[in-house]
Short mmCIF file of C-alpha atoms and ligand atoms in Angstrom, two decimals:
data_model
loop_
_atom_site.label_atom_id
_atom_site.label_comp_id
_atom_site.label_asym_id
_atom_site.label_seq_id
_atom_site.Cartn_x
_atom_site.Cartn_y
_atom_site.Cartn_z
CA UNK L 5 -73.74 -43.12 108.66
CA UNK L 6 -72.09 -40.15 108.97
CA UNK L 7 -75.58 -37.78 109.63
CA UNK L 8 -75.93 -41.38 112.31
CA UNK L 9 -72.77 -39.73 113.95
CA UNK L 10 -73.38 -36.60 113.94
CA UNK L 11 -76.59 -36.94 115.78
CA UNK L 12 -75.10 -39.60 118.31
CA UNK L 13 -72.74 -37.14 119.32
CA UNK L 14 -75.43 -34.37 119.58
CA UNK L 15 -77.78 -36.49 121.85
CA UNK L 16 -74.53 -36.92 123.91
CA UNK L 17 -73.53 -33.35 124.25
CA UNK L 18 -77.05 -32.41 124.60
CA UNK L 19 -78.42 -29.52 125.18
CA UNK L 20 -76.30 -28.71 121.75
CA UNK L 21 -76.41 -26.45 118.51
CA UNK L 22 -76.16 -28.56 115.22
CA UNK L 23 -75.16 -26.05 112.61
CA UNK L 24 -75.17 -27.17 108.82
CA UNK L 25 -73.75 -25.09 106.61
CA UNK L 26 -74.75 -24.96 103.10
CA UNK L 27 -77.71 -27.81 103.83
CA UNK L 28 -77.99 -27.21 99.52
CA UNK L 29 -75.33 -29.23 98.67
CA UNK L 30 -77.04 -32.36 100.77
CA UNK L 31 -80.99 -30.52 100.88
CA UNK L 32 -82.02 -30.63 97.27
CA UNK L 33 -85.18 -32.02 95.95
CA UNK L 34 -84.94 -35.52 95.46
CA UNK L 35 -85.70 -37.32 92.48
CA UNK L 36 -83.82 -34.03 90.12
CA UNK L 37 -80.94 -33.66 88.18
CA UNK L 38 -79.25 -36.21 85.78
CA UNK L 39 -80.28 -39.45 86.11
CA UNK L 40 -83.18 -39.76 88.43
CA UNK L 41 -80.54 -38.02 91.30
CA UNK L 42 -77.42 -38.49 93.39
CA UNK L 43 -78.05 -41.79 95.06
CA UNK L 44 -75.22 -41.03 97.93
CA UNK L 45 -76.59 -37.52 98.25
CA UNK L 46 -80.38 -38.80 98.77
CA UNK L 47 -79.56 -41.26 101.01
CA UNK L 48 -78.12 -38.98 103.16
CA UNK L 49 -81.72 -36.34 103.04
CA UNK L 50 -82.93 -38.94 103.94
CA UNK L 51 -80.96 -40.46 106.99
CA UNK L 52 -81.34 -36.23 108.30
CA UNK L 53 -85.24 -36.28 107.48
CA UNK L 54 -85.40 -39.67 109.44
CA UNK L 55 -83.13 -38.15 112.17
CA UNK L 56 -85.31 -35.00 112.23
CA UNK L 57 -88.17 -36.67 113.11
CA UNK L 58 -86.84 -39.15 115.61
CA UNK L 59 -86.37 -36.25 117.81
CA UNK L 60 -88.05 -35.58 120.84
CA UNK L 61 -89.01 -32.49 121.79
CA UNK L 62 -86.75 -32.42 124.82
CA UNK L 63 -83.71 -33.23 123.97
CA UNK L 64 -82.22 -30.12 124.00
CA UNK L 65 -80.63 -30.35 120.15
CA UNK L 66 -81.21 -27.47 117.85
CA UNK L 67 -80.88 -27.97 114.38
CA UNK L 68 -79.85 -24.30 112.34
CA UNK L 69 -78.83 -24.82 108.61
CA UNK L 70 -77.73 -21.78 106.16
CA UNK L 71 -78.41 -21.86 102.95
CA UNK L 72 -78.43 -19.24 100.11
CA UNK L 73 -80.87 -21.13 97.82
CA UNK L 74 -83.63 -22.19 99.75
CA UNK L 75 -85.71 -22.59 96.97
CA UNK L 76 -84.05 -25.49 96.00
CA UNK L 77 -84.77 -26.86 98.94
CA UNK L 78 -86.52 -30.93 99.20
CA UNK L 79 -89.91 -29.36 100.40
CA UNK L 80 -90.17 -32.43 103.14
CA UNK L 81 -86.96 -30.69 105.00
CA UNK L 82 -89.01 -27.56 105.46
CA UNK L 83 -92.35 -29.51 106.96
CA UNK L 84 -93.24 -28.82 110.91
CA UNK L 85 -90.93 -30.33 112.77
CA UNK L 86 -87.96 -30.08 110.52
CA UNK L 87 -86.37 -26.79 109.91
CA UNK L 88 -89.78 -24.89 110.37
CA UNK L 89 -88.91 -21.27 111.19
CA UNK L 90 -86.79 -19.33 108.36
CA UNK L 91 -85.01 -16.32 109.21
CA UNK L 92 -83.55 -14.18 106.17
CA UNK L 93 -80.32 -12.84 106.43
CA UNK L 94 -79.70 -10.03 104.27
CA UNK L 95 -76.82 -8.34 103.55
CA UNK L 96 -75.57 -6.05 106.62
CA UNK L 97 -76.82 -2.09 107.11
CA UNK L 98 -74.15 0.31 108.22
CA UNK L 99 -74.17 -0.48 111.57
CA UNK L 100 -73.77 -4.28 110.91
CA UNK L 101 -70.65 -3.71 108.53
CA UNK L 102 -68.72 -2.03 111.49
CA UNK L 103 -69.01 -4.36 113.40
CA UNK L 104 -68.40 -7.20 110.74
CA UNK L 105 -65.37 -5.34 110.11
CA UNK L 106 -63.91 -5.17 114.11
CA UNK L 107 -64.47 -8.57 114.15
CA UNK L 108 -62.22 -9.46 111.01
CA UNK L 109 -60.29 -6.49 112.10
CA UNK L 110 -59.19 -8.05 115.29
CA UNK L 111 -56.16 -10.07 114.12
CA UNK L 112 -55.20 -7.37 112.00
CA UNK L 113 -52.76 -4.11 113.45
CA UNK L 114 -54.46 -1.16 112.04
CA UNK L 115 -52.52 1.93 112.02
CA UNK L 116 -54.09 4.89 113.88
CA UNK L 117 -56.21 6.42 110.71
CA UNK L 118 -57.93 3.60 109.99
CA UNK L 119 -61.80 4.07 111.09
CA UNK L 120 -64.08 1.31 110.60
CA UNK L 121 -66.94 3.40 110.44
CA UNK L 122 -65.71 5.31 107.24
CA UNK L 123 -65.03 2.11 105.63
CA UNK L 124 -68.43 0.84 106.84
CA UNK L 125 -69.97 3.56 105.36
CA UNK L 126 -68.67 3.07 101.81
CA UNK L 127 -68.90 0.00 101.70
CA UNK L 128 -73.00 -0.49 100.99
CA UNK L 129 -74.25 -3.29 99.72
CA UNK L 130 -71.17 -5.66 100.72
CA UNK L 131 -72.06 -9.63 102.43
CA UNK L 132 -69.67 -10.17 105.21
CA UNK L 133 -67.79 -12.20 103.20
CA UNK L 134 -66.94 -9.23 101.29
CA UNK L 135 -65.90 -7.67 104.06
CA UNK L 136 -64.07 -10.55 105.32
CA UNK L 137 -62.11 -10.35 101.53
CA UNK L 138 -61.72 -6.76 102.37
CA UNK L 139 -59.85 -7.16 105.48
CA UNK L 140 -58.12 -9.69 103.84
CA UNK L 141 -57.16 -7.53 100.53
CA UNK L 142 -56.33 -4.65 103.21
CA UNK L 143 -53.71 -7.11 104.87
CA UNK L 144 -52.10 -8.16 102.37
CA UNK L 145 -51.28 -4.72 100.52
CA UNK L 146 -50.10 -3.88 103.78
CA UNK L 147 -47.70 -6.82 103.57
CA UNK L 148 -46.57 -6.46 100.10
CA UNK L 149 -44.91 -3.20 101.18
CA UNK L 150 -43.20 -4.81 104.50
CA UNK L 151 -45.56 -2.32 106.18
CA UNK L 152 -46.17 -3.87 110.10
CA UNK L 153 -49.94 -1.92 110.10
CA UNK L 154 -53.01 -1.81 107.88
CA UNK L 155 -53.84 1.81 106.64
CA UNK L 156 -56.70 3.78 105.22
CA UNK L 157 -55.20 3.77 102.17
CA UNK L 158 -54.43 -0.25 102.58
CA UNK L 159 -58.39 -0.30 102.79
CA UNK L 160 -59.52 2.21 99.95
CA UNK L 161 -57.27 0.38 97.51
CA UNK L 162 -58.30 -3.25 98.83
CA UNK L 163 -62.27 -1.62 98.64
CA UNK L 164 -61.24 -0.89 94.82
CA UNK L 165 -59.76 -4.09 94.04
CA UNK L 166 -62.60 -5.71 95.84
CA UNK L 167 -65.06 -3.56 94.09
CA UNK L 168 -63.66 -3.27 90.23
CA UNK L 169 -61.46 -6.02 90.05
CA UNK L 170 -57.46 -6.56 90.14
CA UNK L 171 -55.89 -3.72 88.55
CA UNK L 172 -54.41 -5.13 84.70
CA UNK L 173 -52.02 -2.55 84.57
CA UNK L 174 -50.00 -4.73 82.39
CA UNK L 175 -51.97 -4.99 79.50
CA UNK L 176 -51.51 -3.33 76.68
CA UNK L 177 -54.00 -0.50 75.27
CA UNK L 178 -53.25 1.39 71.76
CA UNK L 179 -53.23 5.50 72.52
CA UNK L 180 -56.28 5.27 70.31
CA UNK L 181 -58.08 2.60 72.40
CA UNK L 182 -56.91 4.19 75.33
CA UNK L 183 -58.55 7.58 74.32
CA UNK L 184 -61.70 5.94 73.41
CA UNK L 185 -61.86 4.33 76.75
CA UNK L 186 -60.70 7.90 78.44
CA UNK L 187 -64.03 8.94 76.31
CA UNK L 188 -66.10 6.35 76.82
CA UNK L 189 -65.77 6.27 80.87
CA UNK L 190 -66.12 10.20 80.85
CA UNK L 191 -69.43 9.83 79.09
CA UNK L 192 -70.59 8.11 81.49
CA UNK L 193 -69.39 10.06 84.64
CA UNK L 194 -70.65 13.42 83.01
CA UNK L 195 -74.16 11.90 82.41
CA UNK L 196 -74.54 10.18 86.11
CA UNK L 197 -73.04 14.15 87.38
CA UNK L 198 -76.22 15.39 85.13
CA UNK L 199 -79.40 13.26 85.84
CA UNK L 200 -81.14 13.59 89.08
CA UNK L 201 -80.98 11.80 91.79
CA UNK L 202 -77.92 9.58 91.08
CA UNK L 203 -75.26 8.32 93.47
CA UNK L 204 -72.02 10.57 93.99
CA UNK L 205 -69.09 9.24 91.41
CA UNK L 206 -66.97 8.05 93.75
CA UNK L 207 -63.97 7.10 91.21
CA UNK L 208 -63.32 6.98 87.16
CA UNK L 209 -60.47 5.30 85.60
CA UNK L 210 -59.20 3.99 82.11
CA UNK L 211 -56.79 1.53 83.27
CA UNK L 212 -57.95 -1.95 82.63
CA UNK L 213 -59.85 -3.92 85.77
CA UNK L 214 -61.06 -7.73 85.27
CA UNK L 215 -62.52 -7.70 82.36
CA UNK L 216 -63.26 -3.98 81.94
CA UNK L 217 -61.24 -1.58 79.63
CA UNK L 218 -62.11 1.22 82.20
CA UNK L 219 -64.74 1.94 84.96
CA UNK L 220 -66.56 4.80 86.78
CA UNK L 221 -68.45 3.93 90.19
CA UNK L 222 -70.87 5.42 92.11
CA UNK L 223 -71.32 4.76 95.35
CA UNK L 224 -74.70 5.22 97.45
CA UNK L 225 -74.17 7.57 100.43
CA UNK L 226 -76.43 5.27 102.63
CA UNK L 227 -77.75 1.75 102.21
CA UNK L 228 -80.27 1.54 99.73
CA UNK L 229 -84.25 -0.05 100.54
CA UNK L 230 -85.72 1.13 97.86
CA UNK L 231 -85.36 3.04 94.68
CA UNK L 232 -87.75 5.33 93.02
CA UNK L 233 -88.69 5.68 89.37
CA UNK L 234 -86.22 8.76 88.46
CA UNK L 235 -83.15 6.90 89.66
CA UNK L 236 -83.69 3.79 87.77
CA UNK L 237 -84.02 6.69 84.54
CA UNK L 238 -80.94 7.93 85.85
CA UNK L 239 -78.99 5.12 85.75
CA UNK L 240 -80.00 4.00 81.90
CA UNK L 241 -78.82 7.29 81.12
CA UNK L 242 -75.45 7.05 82.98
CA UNK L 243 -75.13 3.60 81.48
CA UNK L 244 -75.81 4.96 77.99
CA UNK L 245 -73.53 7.83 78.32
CA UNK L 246 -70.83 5.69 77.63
CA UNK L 247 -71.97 4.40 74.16
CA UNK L 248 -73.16 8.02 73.49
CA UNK L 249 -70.17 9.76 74.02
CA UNK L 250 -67.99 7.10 71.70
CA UNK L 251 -70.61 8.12 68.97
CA UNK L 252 -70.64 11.62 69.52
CA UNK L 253 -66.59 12.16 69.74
CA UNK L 254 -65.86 9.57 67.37
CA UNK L 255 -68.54 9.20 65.04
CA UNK L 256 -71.34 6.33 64.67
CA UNK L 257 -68.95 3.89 62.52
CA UNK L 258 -66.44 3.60 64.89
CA UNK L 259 -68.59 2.85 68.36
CA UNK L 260 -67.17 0.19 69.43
CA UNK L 261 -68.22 -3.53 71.43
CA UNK L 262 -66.77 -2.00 74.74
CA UNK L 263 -70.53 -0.82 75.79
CA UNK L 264 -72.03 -4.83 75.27
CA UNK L 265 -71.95 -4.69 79.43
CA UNK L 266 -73.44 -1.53 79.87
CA UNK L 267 -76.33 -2.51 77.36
CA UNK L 268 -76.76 -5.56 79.25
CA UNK L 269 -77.40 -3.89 82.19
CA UNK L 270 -79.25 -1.27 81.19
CA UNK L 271 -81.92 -3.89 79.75
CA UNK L 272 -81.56 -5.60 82.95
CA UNK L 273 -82.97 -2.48 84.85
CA UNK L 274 -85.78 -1.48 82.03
CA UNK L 275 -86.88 -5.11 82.13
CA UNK L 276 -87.44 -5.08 85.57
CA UNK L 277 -88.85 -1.57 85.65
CA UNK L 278 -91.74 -2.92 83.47
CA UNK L 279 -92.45 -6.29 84.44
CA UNK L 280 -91.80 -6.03 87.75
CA UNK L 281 -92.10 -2.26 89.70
CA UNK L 282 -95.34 -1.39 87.75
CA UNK L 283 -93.35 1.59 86.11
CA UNK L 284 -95.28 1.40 83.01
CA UNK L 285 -98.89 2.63 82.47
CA UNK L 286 -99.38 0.52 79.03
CA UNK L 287 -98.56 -2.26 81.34
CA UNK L 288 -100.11 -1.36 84.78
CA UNK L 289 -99.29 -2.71 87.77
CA UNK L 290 -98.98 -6.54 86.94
CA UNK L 291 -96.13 -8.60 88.02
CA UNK L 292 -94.61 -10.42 84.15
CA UNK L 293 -91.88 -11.73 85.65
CA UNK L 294 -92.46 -13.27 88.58
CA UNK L 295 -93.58 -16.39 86.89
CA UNK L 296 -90.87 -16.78 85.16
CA UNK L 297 -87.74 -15.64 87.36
CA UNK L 298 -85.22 -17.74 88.95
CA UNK L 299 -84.33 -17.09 92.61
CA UNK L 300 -81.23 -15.01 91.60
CA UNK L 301 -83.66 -12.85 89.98
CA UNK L 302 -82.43 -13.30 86.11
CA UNK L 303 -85.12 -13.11 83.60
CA UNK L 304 -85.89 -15.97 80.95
CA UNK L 305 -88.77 -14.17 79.62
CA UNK L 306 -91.44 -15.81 77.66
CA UNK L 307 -93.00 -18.54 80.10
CA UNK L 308 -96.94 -17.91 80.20
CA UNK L 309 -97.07 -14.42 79.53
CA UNK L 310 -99.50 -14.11 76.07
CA UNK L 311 -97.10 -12.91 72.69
CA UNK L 312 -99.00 -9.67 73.01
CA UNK L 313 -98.47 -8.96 76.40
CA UNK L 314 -94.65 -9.76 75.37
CA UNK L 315 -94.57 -8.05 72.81
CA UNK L 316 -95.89 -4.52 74.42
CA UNK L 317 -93.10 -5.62 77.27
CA UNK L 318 -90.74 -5.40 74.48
CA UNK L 319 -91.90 -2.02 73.35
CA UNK L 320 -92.13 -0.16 76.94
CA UNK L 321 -88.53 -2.02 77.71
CA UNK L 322 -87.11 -0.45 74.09
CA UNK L 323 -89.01 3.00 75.56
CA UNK L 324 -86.93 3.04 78.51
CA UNK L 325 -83.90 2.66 76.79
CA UNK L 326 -83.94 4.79 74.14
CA UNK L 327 -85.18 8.03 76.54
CA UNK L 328 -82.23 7.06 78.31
CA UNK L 329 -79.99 7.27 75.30
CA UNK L 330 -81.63 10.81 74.36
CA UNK L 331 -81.36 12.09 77.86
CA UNK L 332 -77.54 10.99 77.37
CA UNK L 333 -76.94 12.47 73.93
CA UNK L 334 -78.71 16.06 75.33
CA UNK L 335 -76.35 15.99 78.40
CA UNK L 336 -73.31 15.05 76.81
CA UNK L 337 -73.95 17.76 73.47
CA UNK L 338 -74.91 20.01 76.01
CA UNK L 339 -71.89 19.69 78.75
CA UNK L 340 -69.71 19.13 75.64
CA UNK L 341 -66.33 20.98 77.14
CA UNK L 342 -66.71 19.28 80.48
CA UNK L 343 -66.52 16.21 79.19
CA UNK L 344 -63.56 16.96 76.54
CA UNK L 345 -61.89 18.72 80.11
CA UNK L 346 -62.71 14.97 81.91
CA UNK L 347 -61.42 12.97 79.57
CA UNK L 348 -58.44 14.57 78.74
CA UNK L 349 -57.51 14.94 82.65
CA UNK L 350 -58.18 11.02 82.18
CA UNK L 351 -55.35 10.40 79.77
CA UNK L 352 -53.31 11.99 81.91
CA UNK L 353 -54.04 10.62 85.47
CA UNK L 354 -55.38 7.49 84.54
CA UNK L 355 -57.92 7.56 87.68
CA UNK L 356 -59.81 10.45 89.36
CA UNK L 357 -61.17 10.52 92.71
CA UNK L 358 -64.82 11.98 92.63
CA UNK L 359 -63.85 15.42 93.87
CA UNK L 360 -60.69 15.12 90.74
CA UNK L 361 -63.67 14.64 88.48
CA UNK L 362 -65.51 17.68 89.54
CA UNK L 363 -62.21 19.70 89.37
CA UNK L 364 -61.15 18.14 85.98
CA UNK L 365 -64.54 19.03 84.75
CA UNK L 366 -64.80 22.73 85.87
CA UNK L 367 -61.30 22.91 84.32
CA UNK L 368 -59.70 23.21 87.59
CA UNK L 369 -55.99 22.22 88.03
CA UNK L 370 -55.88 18.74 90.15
CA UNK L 371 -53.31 18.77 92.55
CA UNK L 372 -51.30 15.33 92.99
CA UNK L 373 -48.32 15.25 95.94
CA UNK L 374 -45.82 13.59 93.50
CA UNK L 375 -45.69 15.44 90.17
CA UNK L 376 -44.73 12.82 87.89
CA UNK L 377 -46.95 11.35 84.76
CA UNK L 378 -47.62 8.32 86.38
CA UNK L 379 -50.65 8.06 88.76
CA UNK L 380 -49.64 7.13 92.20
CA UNK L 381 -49.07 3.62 92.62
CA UNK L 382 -51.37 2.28 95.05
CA UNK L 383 -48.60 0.60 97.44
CA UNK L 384 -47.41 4.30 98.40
CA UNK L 385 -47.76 4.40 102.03
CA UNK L 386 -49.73 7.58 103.47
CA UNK L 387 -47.83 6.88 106.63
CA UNK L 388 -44.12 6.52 106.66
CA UNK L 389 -43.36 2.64 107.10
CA UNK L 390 -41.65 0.85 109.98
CA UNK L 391 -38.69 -0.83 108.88
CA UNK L 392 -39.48 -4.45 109.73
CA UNK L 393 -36.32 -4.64 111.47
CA UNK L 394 -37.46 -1.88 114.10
CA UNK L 395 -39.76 -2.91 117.22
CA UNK L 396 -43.23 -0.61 116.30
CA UNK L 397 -44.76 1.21 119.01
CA UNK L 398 -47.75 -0.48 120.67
CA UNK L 399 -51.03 1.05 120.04
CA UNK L 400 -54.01 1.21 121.81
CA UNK L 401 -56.06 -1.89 120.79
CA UNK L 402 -53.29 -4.14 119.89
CA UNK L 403 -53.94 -6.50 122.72
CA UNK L 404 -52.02 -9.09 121.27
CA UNK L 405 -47.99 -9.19 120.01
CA UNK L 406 -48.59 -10.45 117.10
CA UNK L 407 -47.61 -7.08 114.65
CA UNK L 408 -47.49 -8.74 111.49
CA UNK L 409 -50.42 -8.57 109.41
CA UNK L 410 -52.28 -12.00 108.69
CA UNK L 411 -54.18 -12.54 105.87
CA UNK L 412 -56.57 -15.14 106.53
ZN1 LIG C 519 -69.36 1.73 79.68
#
């Protein structure tokens, strides 16, 4: 009754949009899932499907749903007629993250450094939601420190926190596990500094994030479309420099679990280099995992690929891997110093920026504003704060009065 409604009030505010968010949750195939399917949920397909058709052509309603599974989809809801025309969405290019960001930017009073287009550009890869969350994040750090404006900095910790996780600054590492980490993490920043082609390191650290004990990321310079064959090496190397350097500093019996996510994806990419970018010659050009893949793009292997065929998928996959691991080891034997220089300037700072990294690793002194042991802590203002008691200055683009910052 209530996709009845909906429509009657369409037809009488006609000519109208109808937008249906997430049409997955009601769109589904019928007849799957437990039990033979959700009767309520079917019933109400149905009532839209019936509604869908009843429509004239000029009544002036247009029907737009989103959806981020439409494979899922009840194939009668995609017929001619219903929702016939698809139009992807990907994530937003540089340009499109700008202006994502002045939009979610608008309520917010940004102090005069902030420039959305710096942000936009280091931000690849992120859905406007994530941008939305940034803006958010950005806010609210803002907040915590009674600050009346947004900053850079607000944004380049939020992007961090956004990107790596909540800092866990309160758990507790051993010196030895925190030196293995320091290790571990400058593994794999010397390797990705080594291999060709790989993104700029755009931050290191050893103190705990989500579920991570440490973390280096790179960041692409420019949105990504496609990748070639060396950077996928690259990256199985980078990933692998972390293992590698726990074995080479501390000795093959005492590698530890910590690199279980790094050799997860690390099989991830060689998986998909062979069965599905034609990157192999033993395996030629053939799409293996199509078949088999979910729309999310995670492999279940197996499926109707023959056990020899698997098995040589196996082999090029375990290829992959292990060059990457050699192409680690060389790097790491042969850069030995710069990595002992990284990871001891890790112990001590905690986190590097990428240019800190280069420095630590040409044994160049980094230069920090406060000079204590602790690494600055990420509410320090770069711009003096307004005592909340004091009127701020208006700034250009604050059309409204509302100064405080509202996370949303
Ligand atoms: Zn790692």
């Amino acid at each position: 009754s209530r996709v009845r409604d909906m429509f009657e009030q369409a037809k009488k505010n006609a000519p109208c949009i109808v937008f249906i968010d997430e049409i997955d949750a009601v769109g589904r195939s019928r007849g799957v899932g437990y039990g033979g399917g959700n009767d309520e949920r079917e019933q109400t397909l149905n009532q839209l499907l019936v509604e869908m058709d009843g429509f004239e052509a000029n009544e002036g309603i247009i029907i737009v749903a989103a959806t981020n599974r439409p494979d899922v989809l009840d194939p009668a809801l995609l017929r001619p007629g219903r929702f016939d025309r698809q139009v992807q969405v990907p994530n937003p290019d540089v340009k499109g993250r700008e202006k994502i960001l002045g939009v979610h930017a608008r309520k917010v009073p940004l102090g005069p450094d902030v420039d959305l287009r710096i942000i936009a550009r280091g931000t690849p890869g992120f859905s406007g939601a994530d941008l939305a969350n940034l803006v958010n994040e950005a806010a609210l750090m803002a907040a915590r420190v009674g600050r009346r404006f947004v900053t850079m900095e607000d944004f380049e910790n939020a992007k961090d926190k956004v990107m790596m996780g909540a800092e866990r600054r309160s758990m507790v590492m051993t010196e030895d596990e925190k030196k293995l980490t320091a290790y571990h993490e400058a593994g794999h920043a010397v390797v990705g500094y080594y291999v060709p082609q790989h993104d700029p390191i755009h931050k290191a650290t050893i103190i705990p994030r989500g579920r991570a004990l440490g973390l280096v990321l790179s960041l692409p310079e420019r949105d990504q479309y496609s990748v070639t064959y060396t950077k996928y090496k690259s990256k199985i190397a980078m990933a692998m420099g972390g293992k590698v350097a726990e074995e080479l500093i501390f000795g093959k019996e005492n590698i530890t679990s910590g690199a279980a996510s790094d050799i997860q994806q690390v099989s991830k990419i060689a998986r998909a280099m062979v069965t599905q970018f034609g990157f192999s010659d033993a395996l030629g050009n053939v799409d293996y995992a199509n078949e088999q893949q979910s729309y999310l793009g995670s492999y279940s292997g197996g499926g109707n690929v023959s056990p020899e065929t698997q098995e040589k998928i196996d082999e090029e996959v375990r290829k992959l891997v292990d060059e990457g691991y050699a192409e680690a080891k060389r790097i790491l034997t042969e850069h030995a110093d710069e990595h002992h220089r990284l990871a001891e300037a890790l112990l001590e700072y905690e986190t590097l920026t990428g240019p800190e990294i280069l420095k630590a690793m040409k044994g160049e002194p980094i230069h920090r504003g406060d000079d204590d042991d602790e690494t600055p802590a990420p509410s320090t203002p770069s711009i003096t704060a307004i005592p909340k008691t004091k009127k701020p200055k208006s700034k250009p683009g604050d059309d409204t009065g509302g100064m405080e910052p509202e996370p949303t």
